[in-house]
Tab-separated table of C-alpha atoms in Angstrom:
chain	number	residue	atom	x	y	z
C	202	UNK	CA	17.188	-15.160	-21.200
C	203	UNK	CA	14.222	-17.035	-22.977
C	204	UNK	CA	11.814	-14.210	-21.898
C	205	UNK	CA	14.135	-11.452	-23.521
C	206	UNK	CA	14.749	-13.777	-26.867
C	207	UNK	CA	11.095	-13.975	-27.349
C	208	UNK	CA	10.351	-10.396	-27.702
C	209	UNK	CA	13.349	-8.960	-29.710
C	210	UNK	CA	11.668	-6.463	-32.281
C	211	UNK	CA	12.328	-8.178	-36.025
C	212	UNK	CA	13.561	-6.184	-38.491
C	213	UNK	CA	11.931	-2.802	-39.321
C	214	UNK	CA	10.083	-2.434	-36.386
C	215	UNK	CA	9.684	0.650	-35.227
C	216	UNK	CA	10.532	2.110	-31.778
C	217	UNK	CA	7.883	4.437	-31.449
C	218	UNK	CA	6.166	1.631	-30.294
C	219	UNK	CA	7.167	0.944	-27.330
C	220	UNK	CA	6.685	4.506	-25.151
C	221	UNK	CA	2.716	3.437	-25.825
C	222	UNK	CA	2.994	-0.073	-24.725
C	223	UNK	CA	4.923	1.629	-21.409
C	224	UNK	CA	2.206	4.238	-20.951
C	225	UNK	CA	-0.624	0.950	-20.815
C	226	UNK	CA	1.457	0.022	-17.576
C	227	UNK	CA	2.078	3.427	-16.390
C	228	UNK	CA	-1.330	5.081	-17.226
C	229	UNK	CA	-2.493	2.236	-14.981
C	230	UNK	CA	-0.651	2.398	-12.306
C	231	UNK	CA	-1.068	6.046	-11.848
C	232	UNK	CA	-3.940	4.849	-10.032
C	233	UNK	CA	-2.112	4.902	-7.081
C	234	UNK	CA	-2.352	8.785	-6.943
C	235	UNK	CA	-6.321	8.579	-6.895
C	236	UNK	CA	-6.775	6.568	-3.711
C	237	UNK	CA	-8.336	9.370	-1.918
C	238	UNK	CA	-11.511	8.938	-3.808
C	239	UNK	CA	-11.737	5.563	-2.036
C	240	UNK	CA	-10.955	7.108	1.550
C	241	UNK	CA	-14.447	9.095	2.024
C	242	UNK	CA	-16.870	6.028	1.328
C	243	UNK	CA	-13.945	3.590	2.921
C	244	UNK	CA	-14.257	5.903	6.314
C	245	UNK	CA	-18.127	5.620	6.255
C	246	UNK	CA	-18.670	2.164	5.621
C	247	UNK	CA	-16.405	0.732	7.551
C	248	UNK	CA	-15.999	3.548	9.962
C	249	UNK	CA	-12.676	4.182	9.479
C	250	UNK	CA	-10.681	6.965	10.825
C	251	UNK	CA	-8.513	9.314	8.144
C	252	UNK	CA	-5.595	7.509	9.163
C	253	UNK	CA	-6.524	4.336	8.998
C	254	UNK	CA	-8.147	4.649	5.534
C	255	UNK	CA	-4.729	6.117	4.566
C	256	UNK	CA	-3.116	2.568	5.024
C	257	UNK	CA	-3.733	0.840	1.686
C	258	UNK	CA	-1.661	3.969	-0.148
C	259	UNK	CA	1.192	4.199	2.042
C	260	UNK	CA	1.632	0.453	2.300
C	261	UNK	CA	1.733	0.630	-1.662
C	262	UNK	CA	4.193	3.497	-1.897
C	263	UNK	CA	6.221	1.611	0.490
C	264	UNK	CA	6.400	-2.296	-1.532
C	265	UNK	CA	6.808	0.293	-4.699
C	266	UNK	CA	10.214	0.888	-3.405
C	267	UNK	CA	10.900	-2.530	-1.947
C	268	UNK	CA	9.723	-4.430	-4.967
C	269	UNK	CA	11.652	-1.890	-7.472
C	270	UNK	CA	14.910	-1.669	-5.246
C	271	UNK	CA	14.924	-6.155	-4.882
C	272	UNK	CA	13.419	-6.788	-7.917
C	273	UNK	CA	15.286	-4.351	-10.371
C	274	UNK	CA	18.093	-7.129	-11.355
C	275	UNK	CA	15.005	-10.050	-12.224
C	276	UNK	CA	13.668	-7.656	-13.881
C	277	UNK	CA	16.692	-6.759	-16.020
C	278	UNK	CA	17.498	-10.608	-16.473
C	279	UNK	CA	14.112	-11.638	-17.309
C	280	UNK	CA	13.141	-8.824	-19.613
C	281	UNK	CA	10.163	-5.568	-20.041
C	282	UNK	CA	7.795	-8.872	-21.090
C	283	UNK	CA	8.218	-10.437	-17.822
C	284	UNK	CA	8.024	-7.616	-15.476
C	285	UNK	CA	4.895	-5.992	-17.127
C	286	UNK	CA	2.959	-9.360	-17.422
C	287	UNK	CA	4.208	-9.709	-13.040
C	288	UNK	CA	2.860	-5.834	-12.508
C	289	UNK	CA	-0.259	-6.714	-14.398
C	290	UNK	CA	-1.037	-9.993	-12.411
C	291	UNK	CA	-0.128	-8.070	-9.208
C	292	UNK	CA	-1.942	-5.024	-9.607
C	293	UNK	CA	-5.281	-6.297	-10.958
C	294	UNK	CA	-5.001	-8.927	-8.978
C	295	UNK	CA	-4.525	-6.990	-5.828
C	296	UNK	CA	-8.045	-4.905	-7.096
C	297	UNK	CA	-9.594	-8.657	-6.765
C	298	UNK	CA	-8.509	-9.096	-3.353
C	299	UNK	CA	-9.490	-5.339	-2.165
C	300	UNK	CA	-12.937	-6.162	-3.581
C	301	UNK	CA	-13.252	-9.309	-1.414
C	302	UNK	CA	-11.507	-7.522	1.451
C	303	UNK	CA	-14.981	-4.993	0.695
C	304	UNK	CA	-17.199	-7.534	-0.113
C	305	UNK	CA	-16.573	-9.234	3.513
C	306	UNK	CA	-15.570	-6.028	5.282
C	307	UNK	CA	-12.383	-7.670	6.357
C	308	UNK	CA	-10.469	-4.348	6.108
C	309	UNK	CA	-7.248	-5.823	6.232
C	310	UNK	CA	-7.813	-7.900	2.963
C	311	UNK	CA	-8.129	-4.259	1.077
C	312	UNK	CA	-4.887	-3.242	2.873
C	313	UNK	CA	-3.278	-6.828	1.596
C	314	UNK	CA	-4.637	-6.709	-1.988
C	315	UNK	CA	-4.406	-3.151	-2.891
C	316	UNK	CA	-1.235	-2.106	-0.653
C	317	UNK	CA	0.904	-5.087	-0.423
C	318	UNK	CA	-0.409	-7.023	-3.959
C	319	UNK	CA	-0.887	-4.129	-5.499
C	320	UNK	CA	2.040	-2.041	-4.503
C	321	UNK	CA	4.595	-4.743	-5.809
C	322	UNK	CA	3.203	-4.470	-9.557
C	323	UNK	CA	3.655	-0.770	-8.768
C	324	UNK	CA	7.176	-0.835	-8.123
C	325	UNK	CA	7.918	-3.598	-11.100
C	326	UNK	CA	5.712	-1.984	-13.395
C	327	UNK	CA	7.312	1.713	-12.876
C	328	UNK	CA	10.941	0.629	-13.788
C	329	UNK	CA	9.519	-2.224	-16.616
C	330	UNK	CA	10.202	-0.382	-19.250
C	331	UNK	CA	12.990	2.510	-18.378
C	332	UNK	CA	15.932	0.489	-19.541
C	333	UNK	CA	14.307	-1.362	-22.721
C	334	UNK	CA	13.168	2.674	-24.052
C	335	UNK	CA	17.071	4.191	-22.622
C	336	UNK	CA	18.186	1.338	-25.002
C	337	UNK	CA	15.793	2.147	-27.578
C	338	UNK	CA	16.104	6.070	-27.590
C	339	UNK	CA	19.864	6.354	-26.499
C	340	UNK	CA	19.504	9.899	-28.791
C	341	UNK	CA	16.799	10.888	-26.478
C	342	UNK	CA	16.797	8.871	-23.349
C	343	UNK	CA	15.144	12.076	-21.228
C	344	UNK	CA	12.126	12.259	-23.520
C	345	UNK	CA	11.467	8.455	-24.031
C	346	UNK	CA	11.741	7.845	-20.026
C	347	UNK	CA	9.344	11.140	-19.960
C	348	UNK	CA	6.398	10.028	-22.052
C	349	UNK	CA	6.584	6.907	-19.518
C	350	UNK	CA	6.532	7.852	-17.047
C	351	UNK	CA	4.212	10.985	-17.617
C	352	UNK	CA	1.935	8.058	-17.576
C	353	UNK	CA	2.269	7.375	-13.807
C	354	UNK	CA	1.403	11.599	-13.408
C	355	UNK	CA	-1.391	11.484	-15.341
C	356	UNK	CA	-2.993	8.411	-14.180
C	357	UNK	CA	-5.176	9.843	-11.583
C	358	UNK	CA	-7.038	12.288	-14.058
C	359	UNK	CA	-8.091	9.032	-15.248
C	360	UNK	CA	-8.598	7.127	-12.303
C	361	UNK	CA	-10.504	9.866	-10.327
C	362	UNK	CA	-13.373	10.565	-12.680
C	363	UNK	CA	-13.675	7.172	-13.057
C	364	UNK	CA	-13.616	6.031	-9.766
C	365	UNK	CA	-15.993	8.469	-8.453
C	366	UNK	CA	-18.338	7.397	-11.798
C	367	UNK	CA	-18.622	4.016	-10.573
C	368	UNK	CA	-18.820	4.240	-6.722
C	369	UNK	CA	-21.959	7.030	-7.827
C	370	UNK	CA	-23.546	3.794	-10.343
C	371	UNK	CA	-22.499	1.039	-7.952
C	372	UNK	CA	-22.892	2.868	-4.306
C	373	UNK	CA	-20.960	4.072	-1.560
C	374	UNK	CA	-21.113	0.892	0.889
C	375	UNK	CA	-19.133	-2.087	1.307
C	376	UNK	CA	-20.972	-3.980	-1.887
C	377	UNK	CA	-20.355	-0.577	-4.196
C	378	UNK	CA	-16.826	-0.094	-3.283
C	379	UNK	CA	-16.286	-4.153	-3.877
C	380	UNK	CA	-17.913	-3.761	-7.388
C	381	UNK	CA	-15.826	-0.796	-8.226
C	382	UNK	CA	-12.559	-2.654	-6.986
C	383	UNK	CA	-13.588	-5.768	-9.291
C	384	UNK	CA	-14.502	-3.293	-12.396
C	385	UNK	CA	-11.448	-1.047	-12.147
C	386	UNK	CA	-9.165	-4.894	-11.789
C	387	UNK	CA	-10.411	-6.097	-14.760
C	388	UNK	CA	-10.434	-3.481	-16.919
C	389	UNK	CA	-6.654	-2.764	-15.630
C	390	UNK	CA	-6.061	-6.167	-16.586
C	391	UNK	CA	-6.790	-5.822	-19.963
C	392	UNK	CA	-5.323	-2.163	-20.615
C	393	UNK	CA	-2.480	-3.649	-19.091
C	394	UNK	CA	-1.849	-6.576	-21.096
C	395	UNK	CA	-1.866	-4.703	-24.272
C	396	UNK	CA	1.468	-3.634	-22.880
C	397	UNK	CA	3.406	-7.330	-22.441
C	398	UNK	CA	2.122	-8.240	-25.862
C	399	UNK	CA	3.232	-4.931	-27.741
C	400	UNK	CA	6.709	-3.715	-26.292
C	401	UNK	CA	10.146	-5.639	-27.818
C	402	UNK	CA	13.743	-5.036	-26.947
C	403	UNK	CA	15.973	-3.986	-30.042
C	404	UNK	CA	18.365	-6.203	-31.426
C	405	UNK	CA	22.027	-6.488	-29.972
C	406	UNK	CA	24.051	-3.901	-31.426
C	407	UNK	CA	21.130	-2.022	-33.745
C	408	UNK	CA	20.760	1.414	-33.162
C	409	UNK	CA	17.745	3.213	-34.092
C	410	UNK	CA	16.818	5.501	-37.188
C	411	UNK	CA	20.348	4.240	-38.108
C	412	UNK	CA	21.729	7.151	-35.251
C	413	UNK	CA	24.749	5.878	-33.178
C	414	UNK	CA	24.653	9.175	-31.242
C	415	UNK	CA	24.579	8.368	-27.084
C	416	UNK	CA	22.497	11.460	-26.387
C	417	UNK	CA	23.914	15.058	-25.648
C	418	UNK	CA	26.676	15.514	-23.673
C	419	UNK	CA	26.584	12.302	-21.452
C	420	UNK	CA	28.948	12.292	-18.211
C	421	UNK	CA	29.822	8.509	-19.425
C	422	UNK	CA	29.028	7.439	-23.031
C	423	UNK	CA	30.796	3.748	-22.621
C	424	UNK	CA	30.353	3.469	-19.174
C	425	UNK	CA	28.971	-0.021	-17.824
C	426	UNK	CA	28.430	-0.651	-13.608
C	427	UNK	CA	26.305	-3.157	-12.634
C	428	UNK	CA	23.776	-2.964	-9.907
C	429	UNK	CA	26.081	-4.211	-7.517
C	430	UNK	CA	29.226	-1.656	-8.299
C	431	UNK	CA	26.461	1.429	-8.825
C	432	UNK	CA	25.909	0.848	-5.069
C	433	UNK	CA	29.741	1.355	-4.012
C	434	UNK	CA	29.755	4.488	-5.996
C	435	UNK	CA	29.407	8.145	-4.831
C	436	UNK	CA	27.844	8.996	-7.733
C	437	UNK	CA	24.905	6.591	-6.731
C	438	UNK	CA	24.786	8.424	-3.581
C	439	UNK	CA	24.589	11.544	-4.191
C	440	UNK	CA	21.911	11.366	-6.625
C	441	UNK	CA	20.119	9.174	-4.262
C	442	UNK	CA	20.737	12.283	-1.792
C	443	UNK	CA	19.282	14.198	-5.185
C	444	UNK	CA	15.954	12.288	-5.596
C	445	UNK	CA	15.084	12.434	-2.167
C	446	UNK	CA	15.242	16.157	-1.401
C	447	UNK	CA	13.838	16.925	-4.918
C	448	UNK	CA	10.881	14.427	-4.207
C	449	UNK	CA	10.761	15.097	-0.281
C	450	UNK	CA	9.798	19.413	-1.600
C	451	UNK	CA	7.045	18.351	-3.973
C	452	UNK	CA	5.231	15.654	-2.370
C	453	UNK	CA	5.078	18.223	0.943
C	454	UNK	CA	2.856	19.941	-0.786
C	455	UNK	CA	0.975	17.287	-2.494
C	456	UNK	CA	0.032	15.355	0.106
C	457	UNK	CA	-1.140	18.481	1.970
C	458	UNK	CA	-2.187	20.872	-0.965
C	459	UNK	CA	-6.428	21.179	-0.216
C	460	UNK	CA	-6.020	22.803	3.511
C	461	UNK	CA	-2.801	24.229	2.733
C	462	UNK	CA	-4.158	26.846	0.056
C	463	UNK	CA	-7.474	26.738	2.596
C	464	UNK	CA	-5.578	27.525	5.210
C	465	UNK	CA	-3.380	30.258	3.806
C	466	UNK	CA	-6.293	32.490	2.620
C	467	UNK	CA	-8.672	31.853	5.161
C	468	UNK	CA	-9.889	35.007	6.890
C	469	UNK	CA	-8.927	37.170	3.924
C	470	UNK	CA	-11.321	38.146	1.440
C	471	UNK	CA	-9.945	35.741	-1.422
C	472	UNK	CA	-10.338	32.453	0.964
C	473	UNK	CA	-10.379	29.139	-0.680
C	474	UNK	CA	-13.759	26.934	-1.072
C	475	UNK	CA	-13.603	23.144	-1.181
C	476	UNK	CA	-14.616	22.691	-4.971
C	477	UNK	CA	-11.327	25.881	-5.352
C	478	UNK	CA	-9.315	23.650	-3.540
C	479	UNK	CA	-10.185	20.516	-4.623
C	480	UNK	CA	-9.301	22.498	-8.370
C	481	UNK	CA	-6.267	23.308	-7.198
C	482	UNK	CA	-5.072	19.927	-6.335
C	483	UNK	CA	-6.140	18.657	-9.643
C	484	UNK	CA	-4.170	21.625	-11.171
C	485	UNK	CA	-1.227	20.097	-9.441
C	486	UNK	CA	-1.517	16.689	-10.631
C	487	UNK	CA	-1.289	18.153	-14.354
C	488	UNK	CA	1.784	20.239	-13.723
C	489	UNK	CA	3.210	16.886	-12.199
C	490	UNK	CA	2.318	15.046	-15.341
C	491	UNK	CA	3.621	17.462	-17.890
C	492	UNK	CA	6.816	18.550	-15.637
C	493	UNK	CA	7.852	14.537	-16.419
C	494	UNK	CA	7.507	15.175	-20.174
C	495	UNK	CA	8.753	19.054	-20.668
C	496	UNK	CA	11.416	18.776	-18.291
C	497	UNK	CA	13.415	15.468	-18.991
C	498	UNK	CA	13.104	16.413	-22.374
C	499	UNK	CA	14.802	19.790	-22.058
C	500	UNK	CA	17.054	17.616	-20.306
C	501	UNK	CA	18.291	15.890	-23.856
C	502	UNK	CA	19.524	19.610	-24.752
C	503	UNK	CA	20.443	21.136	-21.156
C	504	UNK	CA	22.410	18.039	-19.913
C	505	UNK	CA	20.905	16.309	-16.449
C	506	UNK	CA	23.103	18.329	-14.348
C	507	UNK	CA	21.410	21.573	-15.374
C	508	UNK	CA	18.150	20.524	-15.239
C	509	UNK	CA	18.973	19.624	-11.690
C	510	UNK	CA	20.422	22.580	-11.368
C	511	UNK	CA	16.803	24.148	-12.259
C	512	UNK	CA	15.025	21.606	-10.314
C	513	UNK	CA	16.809	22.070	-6.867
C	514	UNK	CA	17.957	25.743	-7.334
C	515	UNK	CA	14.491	27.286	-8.646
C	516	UNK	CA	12.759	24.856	-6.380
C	517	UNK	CA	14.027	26.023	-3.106
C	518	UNK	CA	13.440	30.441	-5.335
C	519	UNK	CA	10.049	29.493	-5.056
C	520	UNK	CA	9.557	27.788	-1.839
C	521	UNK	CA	11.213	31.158	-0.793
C	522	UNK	CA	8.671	33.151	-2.494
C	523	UNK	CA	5.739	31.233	-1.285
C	524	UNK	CA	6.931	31.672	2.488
C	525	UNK	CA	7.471	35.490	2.012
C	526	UNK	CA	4.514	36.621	-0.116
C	527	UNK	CA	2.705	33.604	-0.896
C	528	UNK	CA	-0.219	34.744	1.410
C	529	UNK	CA	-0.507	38.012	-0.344
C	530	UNK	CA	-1.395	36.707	-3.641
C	531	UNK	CA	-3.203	34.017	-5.133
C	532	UNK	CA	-1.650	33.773	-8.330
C	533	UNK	CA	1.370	33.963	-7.196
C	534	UNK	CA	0.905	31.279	-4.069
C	535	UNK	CA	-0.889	28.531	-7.018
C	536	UNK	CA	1.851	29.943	-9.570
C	537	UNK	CA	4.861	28.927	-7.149
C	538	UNK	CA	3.181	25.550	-6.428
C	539	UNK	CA	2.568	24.817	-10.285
C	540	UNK	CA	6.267	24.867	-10.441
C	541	UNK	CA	7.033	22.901	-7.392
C	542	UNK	CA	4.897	20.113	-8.843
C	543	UNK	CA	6.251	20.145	-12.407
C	544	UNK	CA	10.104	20.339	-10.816
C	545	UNK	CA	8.828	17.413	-8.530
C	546	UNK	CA	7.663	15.265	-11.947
C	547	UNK	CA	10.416	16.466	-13.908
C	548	UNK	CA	12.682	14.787	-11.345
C	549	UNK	CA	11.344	11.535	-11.740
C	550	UNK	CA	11.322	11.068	-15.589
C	551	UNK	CA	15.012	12.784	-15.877
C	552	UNK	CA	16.439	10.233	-13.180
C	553	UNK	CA	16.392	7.449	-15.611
C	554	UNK	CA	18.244	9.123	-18.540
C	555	UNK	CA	21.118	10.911	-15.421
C	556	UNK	CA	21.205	7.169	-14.660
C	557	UNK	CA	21.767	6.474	-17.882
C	558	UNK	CA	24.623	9.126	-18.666
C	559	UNK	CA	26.151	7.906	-15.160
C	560	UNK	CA	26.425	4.202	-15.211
C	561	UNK	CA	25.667	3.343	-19.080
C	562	UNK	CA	22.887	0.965	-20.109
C	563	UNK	CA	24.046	-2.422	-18.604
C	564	UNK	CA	21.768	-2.610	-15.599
C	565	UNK	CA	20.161	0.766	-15.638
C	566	UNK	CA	16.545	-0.472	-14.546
C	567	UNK	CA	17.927	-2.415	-11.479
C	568	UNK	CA	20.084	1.216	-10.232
C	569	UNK	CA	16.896	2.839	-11.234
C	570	UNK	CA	14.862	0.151	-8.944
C	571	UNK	CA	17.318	0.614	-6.179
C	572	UNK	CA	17.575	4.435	-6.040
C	573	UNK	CA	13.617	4.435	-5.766
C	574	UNK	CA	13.868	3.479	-2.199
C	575	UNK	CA	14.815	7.870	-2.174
C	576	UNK	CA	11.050	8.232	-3.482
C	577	UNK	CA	9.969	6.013	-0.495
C	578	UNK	CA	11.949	7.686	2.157
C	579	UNK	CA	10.723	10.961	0.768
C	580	UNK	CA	7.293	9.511	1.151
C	581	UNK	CA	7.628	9.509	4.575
C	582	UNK	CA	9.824	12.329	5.055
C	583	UNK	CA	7.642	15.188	3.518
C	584	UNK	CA	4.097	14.939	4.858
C	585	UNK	CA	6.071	14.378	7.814
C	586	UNK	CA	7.919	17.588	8.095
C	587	UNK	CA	4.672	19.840	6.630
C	588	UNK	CA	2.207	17.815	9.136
C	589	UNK	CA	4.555	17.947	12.620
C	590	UNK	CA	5.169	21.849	11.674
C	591	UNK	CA	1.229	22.717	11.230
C	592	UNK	CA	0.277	20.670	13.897
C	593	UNK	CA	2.849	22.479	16.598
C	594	UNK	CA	2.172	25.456	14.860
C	595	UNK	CA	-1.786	25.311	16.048
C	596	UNK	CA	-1.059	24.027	19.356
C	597	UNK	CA	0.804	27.474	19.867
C	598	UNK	CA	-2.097	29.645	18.213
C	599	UNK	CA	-0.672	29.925	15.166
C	600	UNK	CA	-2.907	30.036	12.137
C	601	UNK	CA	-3.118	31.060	8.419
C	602	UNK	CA	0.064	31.072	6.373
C	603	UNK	CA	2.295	31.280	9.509
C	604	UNK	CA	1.249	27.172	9.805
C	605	UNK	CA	3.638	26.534	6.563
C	606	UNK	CA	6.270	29.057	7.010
C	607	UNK	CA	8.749	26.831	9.134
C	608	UNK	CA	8.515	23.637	7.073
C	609	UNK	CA	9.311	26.175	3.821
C	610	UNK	CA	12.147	26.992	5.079
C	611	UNK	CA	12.626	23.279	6.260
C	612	UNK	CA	12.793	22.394	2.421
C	613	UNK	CA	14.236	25.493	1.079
C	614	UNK	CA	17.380	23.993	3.302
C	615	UNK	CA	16.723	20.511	1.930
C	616	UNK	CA	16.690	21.383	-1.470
C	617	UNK	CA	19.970	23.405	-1.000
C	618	UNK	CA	21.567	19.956	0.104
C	619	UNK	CA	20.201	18.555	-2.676
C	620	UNK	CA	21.478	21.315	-5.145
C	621	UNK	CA	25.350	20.563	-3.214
C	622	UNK	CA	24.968	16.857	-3.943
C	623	UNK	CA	24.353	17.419	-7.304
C	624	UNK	CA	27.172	19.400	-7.973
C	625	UNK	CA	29.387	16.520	-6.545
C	626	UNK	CA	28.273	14.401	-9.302
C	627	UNK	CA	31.171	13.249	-11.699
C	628	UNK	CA	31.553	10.455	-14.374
C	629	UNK	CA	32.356	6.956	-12.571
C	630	UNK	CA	35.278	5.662	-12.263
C	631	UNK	CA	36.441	2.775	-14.581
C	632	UNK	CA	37.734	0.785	-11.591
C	633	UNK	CA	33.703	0.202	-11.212
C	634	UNK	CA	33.333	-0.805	-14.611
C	635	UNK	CA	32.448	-4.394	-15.976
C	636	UNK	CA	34.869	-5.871	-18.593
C	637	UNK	CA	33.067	-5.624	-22.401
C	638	UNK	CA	31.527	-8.958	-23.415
C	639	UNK	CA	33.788	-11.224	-25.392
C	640	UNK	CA	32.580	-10.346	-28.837
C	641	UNK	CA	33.442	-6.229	-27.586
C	642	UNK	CA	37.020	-6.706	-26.663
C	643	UNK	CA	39.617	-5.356	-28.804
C	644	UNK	CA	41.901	-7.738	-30.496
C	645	UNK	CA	45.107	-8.648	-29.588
C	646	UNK	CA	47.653	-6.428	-31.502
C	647	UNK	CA	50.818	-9.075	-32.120
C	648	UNK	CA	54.334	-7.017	-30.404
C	649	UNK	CA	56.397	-5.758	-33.302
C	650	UNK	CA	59.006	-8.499	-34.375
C	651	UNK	CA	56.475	-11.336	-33.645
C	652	UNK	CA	55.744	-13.790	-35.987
C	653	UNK	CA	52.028	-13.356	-37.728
């Protein structure tokens, strides 16, 4: 516990420090969400197909869950301190090893360094801080997890100017892409490291502002599982079951939004341009960031049950809306997406505070870690379903909105499961709970009669 001793806040510090030294971490690895500025120049210099130039993202998406899901419990015994400083070594350093990787055109050096390097200070840097702000903000855990993890929505409007900036200064080959890799690792580095030397833990048993309030309505005020027990739990489960569907319904879209709105007006006489569509995506990617803020913290008011009610129940309205009428309108096709996306960010940032309200703050940021392998599955599970659909869908002549329609109603049934399992959600048991620490447990009340 040397790491954790080392970086408890003295007196009168104040908390609002620490959702800015989380955003340095998040804000940076948001990046992740930008890699398809890379894929273009990637393709051409190395002539790469889209697939293949795909690799470095989905390999990082993938060790984000792995790393998060293992590493949650080091990362909970060792501190925010710790894990930051690991995500910042890993994910600048895996921008050093991409750049060699370009530098030498050894391909699968950018797939090591920016997927596999990389991707594990994605996962330990995205639950870092969730359990240090929870214990922080326990008056406002939805908000304080939100402004975090905002961070990791908003990332790519930083990343993809930028990006795009340098590969126009540096070039488009193999040395340009190298130099941008090298730039972008360093400069990471340092944004990032402003982070491990500004966020501190609060002192055993201080609560902040002088409040002693656990938050609104919580399912489980004094609740406290451990990593291990969360994972024998229903409760566990079924928001897993939660985060998946709710995550599987936005990122189907995302990963697919540029030829989906294309494809949906084309022929009519409102159809879609590239620079529209590449607007629309971009529009997107802010009502992802600023779901994760509004959302979770309307959740601090609503309770995390309602705004999963909202999520998964008004999520699957206007999936409905989009299949029916969506081709008929513009406004109403970007409108319903817009609200997808912010449901699909909201989920994430509220997940840590439901967490929270479920299984107390003991070991929140290891059950956070583990129920991130959802996000991973999901990964895979939505461009999946939206991709097989449109593709059978033009082998049988199919075109226009009648692509979609099928894998709408794919996730308007997901959702619905996911809307079930969240209704099953109850406060845990207190068979799964750990015993207090020493200095918690009540003292022994002498049996009348005994002596004193």
């Amino acid at each position: 516990m040397l790491a954790r001793s080392r970086t408890v806040a003295p007196p009168g510090w104040s908390r609002w420090l620490v959702p800015p030294a989380a955003l340095s971490i998040h804000l940076a690895i948001g990046q992740a969400y930008a890699w398809s500025v890379f894929k273009p120049p990637l393709e051409s210099a190395l002539g790469l197909s889209g697939t293949a130039s795909a690799l470095p993202f989905q390999v990082a998406i993938v060790m984000l869950g792995l790393s998060a899901a293992f590493g949650g419990t080091l990362v909970e015994r060792n501190g925010p301190r710790w894990a930051m400083a690991v995500s910042a070594v890993c994910f600048s350093s895996g921008f050093l090893v991409a750049a060699l990787g370009a530098a030498t055109r050894q391909y699968w050096l950018v797939v090591l360094g920016y997927g596999f390097i990389g991707g594990v200070g994605l996962g330990i840097g995205y639950i870092s801080p969730v359990s240090t702000l929870i214990k922080w903000f326990p008056d406002r855990p939805g908000m304080a997890t939100g402004i975090a993890i905002m961070g990791f929505g908003g990332g790519a409007l930083i990343a993809s100017p930028w990006s795009a900036g340098l590969l126009d200064t540096f070039g488009r080959g193999t040395p340009g892409i190298a130099r941008t890799f090298l730039v972008m690792g360093a400069a990471y580095a340092v944004f990032m490291t402003l982070g491990v030397l500004l966020v501190r833990v609060p002192p055993d048993g201080h609560p902040p502002d002088g409040r002693t309030a656990d938050g609104p309505r919580p399912l489980a005020a004094t609740a406290r599982v451990s990593a291990h027990r969360a994972l024998r739990t229903p409760q566990f489960w079924c928001l897993w079951v939660v985060l998946c569907t709710n995550v599987t319904a936005g990122i189907g879209i995302l990963e697919k939004a540029a030829p989906m709105i294309t494809d949906f007006f084309a022929g009519t006489s409102s159809s879609v341009g590239a620079a529209a569509a590449a607007g629309f995506v971009g529009m997107l990617s802010l009502a992802n960031m600023l779901g994760r803020i509004v959302w979770s913290s309307a959740s601090d008011l609503a309770g995390r049950k309602n705004a999963y009610r909202l999520y998964l129940g008004a999520g699957a309205l206007m999936y409905l809306v989009i299949a029916l009428a969506g081709d008929a309108s513009k406004a109403v096709f970007i409108s319903c997406a817009a609200v997808i996306l912010s449901f699909y960010g909201g989920g994430f940032a509220t997940v840590p505070a439901y967490l929270k309200d479920l299984f107390g703050t003991y070991q929140v940021g290891a059950i956070h870690g583990r129920l991130l392998t959802a996000w991973s599955t999901a990964g895979i599970l939505g461009p999946l379903i939206v991709n097989a659909v449109a593709d059978a869908g033009k082998s049988a002549g199919r075109s226009g909105a009648d692509l979609y329609t099928t894998s709408f109603f794919v996730m308007i049934g997901l959702l619905t499961v996911g809307f079930v399992a969240n209704e099953l959600v109850r406060p845990v048991h207190p068979r799964h709970h750990e015993p207090p620490p020493p200095e918690e447990e009540p003292a022994a009340v002498p049996e009348k009669g005994a002596a004193p």
